[in-house]
Amino acid sequence: MQVAGIGRTGGDVGMIEVPEPRPLEDDEVLIRVKAAGVANWDEIVRTGGWDVGRGPPMALGVEAAGTVAAVGGAVTEWAAGDEVMTHPLPLREQGTWAPMLIAPAALLAPKPEDVSWEAAAVFPVPALTAEQVLSEPLDVRSGDRLLVHGGGGVTGGLVVRLAALRGAEVFATAGPASRERVKSLGARQVIDYHDEDWPERLLALTGRPGVSAAVNAVPGGAVDAVRAVADGGSLATITSDPPPAERAIKVSSAYVRPDGGQLSTLARLLADGQLEVSVTITYGLDDAAAALASVVGGHARGAVALAP
């Protein structure tokens, strides 16, 4: 089977030959991939920074949408032809940048009927990340004042929207081109993060002492975000670069966890139009290297997908 991946850790992305999918275990499904997501975390996998359960030679990719082609002997909740999306870690065989994918049945969620394959493919990881960072380290509730640093990105935008749906008062940073979109997601105020003094501007807007909680979605940005958090508040970063703790602020790093049930709940919000993702461009599988380069280089304004 021809897949887009790497032959060695840190190697260039290209088309490589891997074995055809093996016979399914009882708890597995075989998915015919219609689209797969491409994001910065794929670069982390490529360079060996994220253990996804197997190593090269391998297809990259950790999220996808497609149709069920076959099911294992103990699988009753899915059948051939079902349209699904998944974040299938740890990988059973190959990543999602492949024509066919083996995944645990428990990690699948129904693809909403009116959502494109590309949008469904890029949804699982950022949506799960957003929900989990709000639920677990921060426990954001109605009335909380929350900062989302990096609200213009795919994951940051979902954090803004999910927090607003919880009833939080959301403040966000974003570039000028994203300002109105982030406001439409539910942010009360959107501040340009290009301004080096944006934390002071936020404190002026919120009134000191600052927000009760913050999510950092900007690489290297947590050290700035923590300045806008009130003493004794909380900050969670999804970029693996937590700042030193100060002023009794609880600092944590949030890492996405596969969860089929949680993804199904989020998929219902996507189906209802309460959540959305914007796919900027879709590449063919043989252009995966260019797709990843566009993401890592910061050239993509929205999500990027591959279509095998």
Short mmCIF file of C-alpha atoms in Angstrom, two decimals:
data_model
loop_
_atom_site.label_atom_id
_atom_site.label_comp_id
_atom_site.label_asym_id
_atom_site.label_seq_id
_atom_site.Cartn_x
_atom_site.Cartn_y
_atom_site.Cartn_z
CA MET A 1 0.00 0.00 0.00
CA GLN A 2 1.32 3.44 -0.94
CA VAL A 3 1.16 5.94 1.93
CA ALA A 4 2.56 9.39 2.70
CA GLY A 5 5.07 9.07 5.48
CA ILE A 6 8.67 8.66 6.54
CA GLY A 7 11.21 5.89 6.26
CA ARG A 8 13.14 7.01 9.35
CA THR A 9 12.65 9.39 12.25
CA GLY A 10 13.29 12.92 11.04
CA GLY A 11 13.29 11.84 7.41
CA ASP A 12 11.68 13.67 4.53
CA VAL A 13 7.99 13.10 3.90
CA GLY A 14 7.27 11.15 0.72
CA MET A 15 5.32 8.27 -0.74
CA ILE A 16 6.50 4.96 0.70
CA GLU A 17 5.38 1.35 0.37
CA VAL A 18 4.02 -0.40 3.47
CA PRO A 19 2.22 -3.75 3.84
CA GLU A 20 -1.48 -4.00 3.06
CA PRO A 21 -3.71 -3.88 6.17
CA ARG A 22 -3.50 -7.09 8.20
CA PRO A 23 -6.56 -9.08 9.36
CA LEU A 24 -8.56 -7.19 11.97
CA GLU A 25 -8.51 -7.90 15.68
CA ASP A 26 -11.92 -8.31 17.32
CA ASP A 27 -12.11 -4.68 18.52
CA GLU A 28 -10.91 -3.03 15.30
CA VAL A 29 -12.39 -1.51 12.17
CA LEU A 30 -10.89 -0.96 8.75
CA ILE A 31 -11.55 2.53 7.39
CA ARG A 32 -11.33 3.63 3.77
CA VAL A 33 -9.84 7.10 4.28
CA LYS A 34 -11.60 9.94 2.47
CA ALA A 35 -9.53 12.76 4.01
CA ALA A 36 -6.89 13.25 6.71
CA GLY A 37 -5.76 16.23 8.73
CA VAL A 38 -2.38 17.94 8.51
CA ALA A 39 -1.15 20.07 11.42
CA ASN A 40 1.89 21.05 13.45
CA TRP A 41 1.64 17.92 15.56
CA ASP A 42 2.48 15.87 12.46
CA GLU A 43 5.84 17.61 12.38
CA ILE A 44 6.32 16.59 16.01
CA VAL A 45 5.59 12.98 15.06
CA ARG A 46 7.96 13.20 12.07
CA THR A 47 10.83 14.36 14.26
CA GLY A 48 10.16 11.80 17.00
CA GLY A 49 8.73 14.17 19.60
CA TRP A 50 5.38 12.39 19.98
CA ASP A 51 5.17 8.65 20.58
CA VAL A 52 2.13 7.53 18.56
CA GLY A 53 2.55 3.84 19.21
CA ARG A 54 4.79 2.80 16.35
CA GLY A 55 7.81 4.03 14.45
CA PRO A 56 9.07 4.32 10.87
CA PRO A 57 8.66 3.23 8.21
CA MET A 58 5.14 4.51 8.63
CA ALA A 59 2.40 6.74 7.32
CA LEU A 60 2.11 9.99 9.24
CA GLY A 61 -1.22 11.49 10.31
CA VAL A 62 -3.23 11.20 13.52
CA GLU A 63 -6.77 12.17 12.45
CA ALA A 64 -9.02 11.20 9.56
CA ALA A 65 -12.52 10.73 8.21
CA GLY A 66 -13.74 7.92 6.00
CA THR A 67 -16.10 5.00 5.51
CA VAL A 68 -16.00 1.73 7.40
CA ALA A 69 -14.82 -1.03 5.06
CA ALA A 70 -14.86 -3.96 7.53
CA VAL A 71 -15.28 -4.64 11.25
CA GLY A 72 -13.73 -7.03 13.74
CA GLY A 73 -15.63 -9.94 15.25
CA ALA A 74 -16.64 -8.16 18.46
CA VAL A 75 -17.65 -4.84 16.87
CA THR A 76 -21.42 -4.26 16.94
CA GLU A 77 -21.68 -0.46 16.95
CA TRP A 78 -20.28 0.05 13.44
CA ALA A 79 -20.95 -1.57 10.08
CA ALA A 80 -19.53 -1.42 6.57
CA GLY A 81 -20.52 1.83 4.90
CA ASP A 82 -20.76 3.93 8.08
CA GLU A 83 -19.20 7.36 7.76
CA VAL A 84 -16.83 8.08 10.64
CA MET A 85 -14.02 10.27 11.93
CA THR A 86 -11.30 9.39 14.40
CA HIS A 87 -8.16 10.24 16.35
CA PRO A 88 -6.89 6.64 16.47
CA LEU A 89 -3.97 6.69 18.91
CA PRO A 90 -1.99 4.69 19.70
CA LEU A 91 -1.75 3.67 16.06
CA ARG A 92 -2.53 0.02 15.39
CA GLU A 93 -0.58 -0.11 12.12
CA GLN A 94 -0.23 3.05 10.04
CA GLY A 95 -1.03 6.73 10.42
CA THR A 96 -3.95 8.35 8.67
CA TRP A 97 -2.09 9.59 5.57
CA ALA A 98 -3.01 6.37 3.82
CA PRO A 99 -5.79 4.93 1.67
CA MET A 100 -6.78 2.44 4.39
CA LEU A 101 -6.56 2.69 8.17
CA ILE A 102 -7.02 0.23 11.04
CA ALA A 103 -8.46 1.86 14.16
CA PRO A 104 -10.00 0.77 17.47
CA ALA A 105 -13.80 0.82 17.18
CA ALA A 106 -14.04 2.66 20.51
CA LEU A 107 -12.21 5.69 19.09
CA LEU A 108 -14.61 6.35 16.21
CA ALA A 109 -17.34 8.99 16.05
CA PRO A 110 -20.09 9.43 13.45
CA LYS A 111 -19.28 11.93 10.71
CA PRO A 112 -22.07 14.55 10.51
CA GLU A 113 -23.98 14.13 7.26
CA ASP A 114 -23.74 17.75 6.12
CA VAL A 115 -20.06 18.20 7.00
CA SER A 116 -17.45 17.72 4.26
CA TRP A 117 -14.94 14.92 4.45
CA GLU A 118 -12.15 17.47 4.73
CA ALA A 119 -13.75 19.35 7.63
CA ALA A 120 -14.50 16.09 9.43
CA ALA A 121 -10.90 14.96 8.97
CA VAL A 122 -9.32 18.06 10.52
CA PHE A 123 -11.79 18.23 13.43
CA PRO A 124 -10.87 15.42 15.89
CA VAL A 125 -7.54 16.53 17.37
CA PRO A 126 -8.23 20.28 17.77
CA ALA A 127 -11.77 19.67 19.02
CA LEU A 128 -10.68 17.07 21.58
CA THR A 129 -7.79 19.31 22.65
CA ALA A 130 -10.10 22.29 23.12
CA GLU A 131 -12.71 20.36 25.11
CA GLN A 132 -10.14 18.61 27.28
CA VAL A 133 -8.16 21.75 28.16
CA LEU A 134 -11.36 23.50 29.24
CA SER A 135 -12.68 20.49 31.17
CA GLU A 136 -9.68 19.02 32.91
CA PRO A 137 -6.91 21.38 33.97
CA LEU A 138 -9.11 24.51 34.01
CA ASP A 139 -12.69 23.31 34.68
CA VAL A 140 -14.09 26.43 32.97
CA ARG A 141 -17.66 27.24 34.02
CA SER A 142 -20.32 29.84 33.38
CA GLY A 143 -19.18 33.26 34.56
CA ASP A 144 -15.47 32.50 34.50
CA ARG A 145 -13.23 35.04 32.78
CA LEU A 146 -11.02 33.22 30.31
CA LEU A 147 -8.16 34.34 28.08
CA VAL A 148 -7.46 32.38 24.90
CA HIS A 149 -4.03 33.38 23.59
CA GLY A 150 -4.05 32.42 19.91
CA GLY A 151 -7.79 32.46 19.28
CA GLY A 152 -7.29 32.83 15.53
CA GLY A 153 -5.91 29.32 15.04
CA VAL A 154 -7.95 26.19 14.45
CA THR A 155 -7.60 24.86 18.01
CA GLY A 156 -7.71 28.31 19.61
CA GLY A 157 -10.92 29.14 17.77
CA LEU A 158 -12.55 25.97 19.05
CA VAL A 159 -11.44 26.84 22.59
CA VAL A 160 -13.08 30.25 22.23
CA ARG A 161 -16.32 28.75 20.95
CA LEU A 162 -16.56 25.93 23.48
CA ALA A 163 -15.79 28.31 26.35
CA ALA A 164 -18.49 30.70 25.14
CA LEU A 165 -20.96 27.81 24.95
CA ARG A 166 -20.15 27.08 28.60
CA GLY A 167 -21.09 30.65 29.48
CA ALA A 168 -17.58 31.94 30.14
CA GLU A 169 -16.62 35.56 29.47
CA VAL A 170 -13.95 35.07 26.81
CA PHE A 171 -11.10 37.39 25.90
CA ALA A 172 -8.80 36.39 23.05
CA THR A 173 -5.71 37.39 21.14
CA ALA A 174 -5.52 37.10 17.36
CA GLY A 175 -4.10 38.85 14.33
CA PRO A 176 -6.08 41.65 12.66
CA ALA A 177 -7.25 39.36 9.84
CA SER A 178 -8.88 37.01 12.34
CA ARG A 179 -10.39 39.59 14.70
CA GLU A 180 -13.99 39.60 13.47
CA ARG A 181 -14.12 35.84 13.07
CA VAL A 182 -12.89 35.29 16.62
CA LYS A 183 -15.45 37.76 17.94
CA SER A 184 -18.16 35.86 16.07
CA LEU A 185 -17.08 32.70 17.89
CA GLY A 186 -17.95 34.32 21.20
CA ALA A 187 -14.98 36.40 22.32
CA ARG A 188 -16.03 39.59 24.10
CA GLN A 189 -12.79 41.36 23.19
CA VAL A 190 -10.04 40.43 20.72
CA ILE A 191 -6.59 41.96 21.15
CA ASP A 192 -3.85 42.04 18.52
CA TYR A 193 -1.06 39.81 19.82
CA HIS A 194 1.46 41.67 17.65
CA ASP A 195 1.36 44.43 20.27
CA GLU A 196 4.11 43.53 22.74
CA ASP A 197 2.12 45.12 25.56
CA TRP A 198 -1.07 43.16 24.87
CA PRO A 199 -1.18 41.65 28.39
CA GLU A 200 -1.32 45.17 29.84
CA ARG A 201 -4.06 46.09 27.39
CA LEU A 202 -6.02 43.06 28.48
CA LEU A 203 -5.61 43.97 32.14
CA ALA A 204 -6.93 47.43 31.33
CA LEU A 205 -9.94 45.91 29.55
CA THR A 206 -10.77 43.36 32.21
CA GLY A 207 -9.88 45.51 35.16
CA ARG A 208 -7.16 44.23 37.38
CA PRO A 209 -6.30 41.72 38.75
CA GLY A 210 -6.88 39.87 35.42
CA VAL A 211 -8.61 36.75 34.13
CA SER A 212 -9.23 33.73 36.32
CA ALA A 213 -7.95 31.27 33.71
CA ALA A 214 -6.03 31.23 30.44
CA VAL A 215 -5.37 28.84 27.58
CA ASN A 216 -2.17 29.37 25.61
CA ALA A 217 -2.26 28.16 22.00
CA VAL A 218 0.75 30.14 20.74
CA PRO A 219 4.17 28.42 20.71
CA GLY A 220 6.35 30.35 23.13
CA GLY A 221 3.40 32.48 24.19
CA ALA A 222 2.65 31.10 27.64
CA VAL A 223 5.14 33.43 29.33
CA ASP A 224 3.11 36.40 28.04
CA ALA A 225 -0.29 34.85 28.73
CA VAL A 226 0.51 34.26 32.38
CA ARG A 227 0.95 38.02 32.86
CA ALA A 228 -2.78 38.48 32.27
CA VAL A 229 -3.83 35.87 34.85
CA ALA A 230 -4.92 36.95 38.31
CA ASP A 231 -3.01 35.78 41.37
CA GLY A 232 -4.11 32.26 42.24
CA GLY A 233 -5.61 31.69 38.78
CA SER A 234 -4.85 28.93 36.28
CA LEU A 235 -3.02 28.69 32.97
CA ALA A 236 -2.93 25.67 30.67
CA THR A 237 -0.75 25.59 27.58
CA ILE A 238 -1.28 23.23 24.66
CA THR A 239 2.16 24.03 23.23
CA SER A 240 4.32 22.09 25.71
CA ASP A 241 6.15 25.18 26.97
CA PRO A 242 4.70 26.03 30.38
CA PRO A 243 6.19 29.11 32.06
CA PRO A 244 7.56 29.00 35.60
CA ALA A 245 4.86 29.17 38.23
CA GLU A 246 4.40 32.57 39.86
CA ARG A 247 1.91 34.41 42.04
CA ALA A 248 0.32 31.10 43.11
CA ILE A 249 -0.91 30.57 39.52
CA LYS A 250 -1.52 26.91 38.71
CA VAL A 251 0.37 26.14 35.48
CA SER A 252 -0.12 22.97 33.44
CA SER A 253 0.47 21.49 30.00
CA ALA A 254 -2.46 19.86 28.21
CA TYR A 255 -1.99 16.92 25.84
CA VAL A 256 -4.80 15.54 23.70
CA ARG A 257 -6.27 12.19 24.68
CA PRO A 258 -8.18 9.98 22.20
CA ASP A 259 -11.81 9.59 23.29
CA GLY A 260 -14.50 8.28 20.95
CA GLY A 261 -17.38 9.19 23.25
CA GLN A 262 -16.18 12.74 23.71
CA LEU A 263 -15.54 13.09 19.98
CA SER A 264 -19.11 11.91 19.31
CA THR A 265 -20.46 14.64 21.59
CA LEU A 266 -18.35 17.25 19.82
CA ALA A 267 -19.46 15.89 16.44
CA ARG A 268 -23.07 16.62 17.41
CA LEU A 269 -22.12 20.25 18.05
CA LEU A 270 -20.41 20.29 14.64
CA ALA A 271 -23.53 18.84 13.03
CA ASP A 272 -25.73 21.47 14.72
CA GLY A 273 -23.53 24.30 13.48
CA GLN A 274 -22.46 25.28 16.99
CA LEU A 275 -18.86 24.38 16.12
CA GLU A 276 -17.09 24.88 12.82
CA VAL A 277 -13.72 24.37 11.18
CA SER A 278 -12.48 26.04 8.03
CA VAL A 279 -10.33 24.04 5.61
CA THR A 280 -8.03 26.38 3.68
CA ILE A 281 -6.71 23.91 1.14
CA THR A 282 -6.73 20.21 0.37
CA TYR A 283 -3.68 18.45 -1.07
CA GLY A 284 -3.36 15.07 -2.72
CA LEU A 285 -1.60 12.33 -0.79
CA ASP A 286 1.47 12.62 -3.01
CA ASP A 287 1.72 16.31 -2.04
CA ALA A 288 1.83 15.60 1.70
CA ALA A 289 5.32 17.10 2.03
CA ALA A 290 4.09 20.41 0.59
CA ALA A 291 1.02 20.29 2.82
CA LEU A 292 3.11 19.83 5.96
CA ALA A 293 5.57 22.52 4.86
CA SER A 294 2.73 25.01 4.42
CA VAL A 295 1.52 24.32 7.95
CA VAL A 296 4.93 24.39 9.62
CA GLY A 297 5.84 27.55 7.71
CA GLY A 298 2.73 29.31 8.94
CA HIS A 299 1.37 29.88 5.44
CA ALA A 300 -2.01 28.20 6.00
CA ARG A 301 -4.66 30.48 7.53
CA GLY A 302 -7.05 27.63 8.26
CA ALA A 303 -6.92 23.87 8.52
CA VAL A 304 -5.16 21.76 5.89
CA ALA A 305 -6.33 18.36 4.67
CA LEU A 306 -5.10 15.51 2.50
CA ALA A 307 -7.35 13.54 0.17
CA PRO A 308 -5.98 10.08 -0.69
#
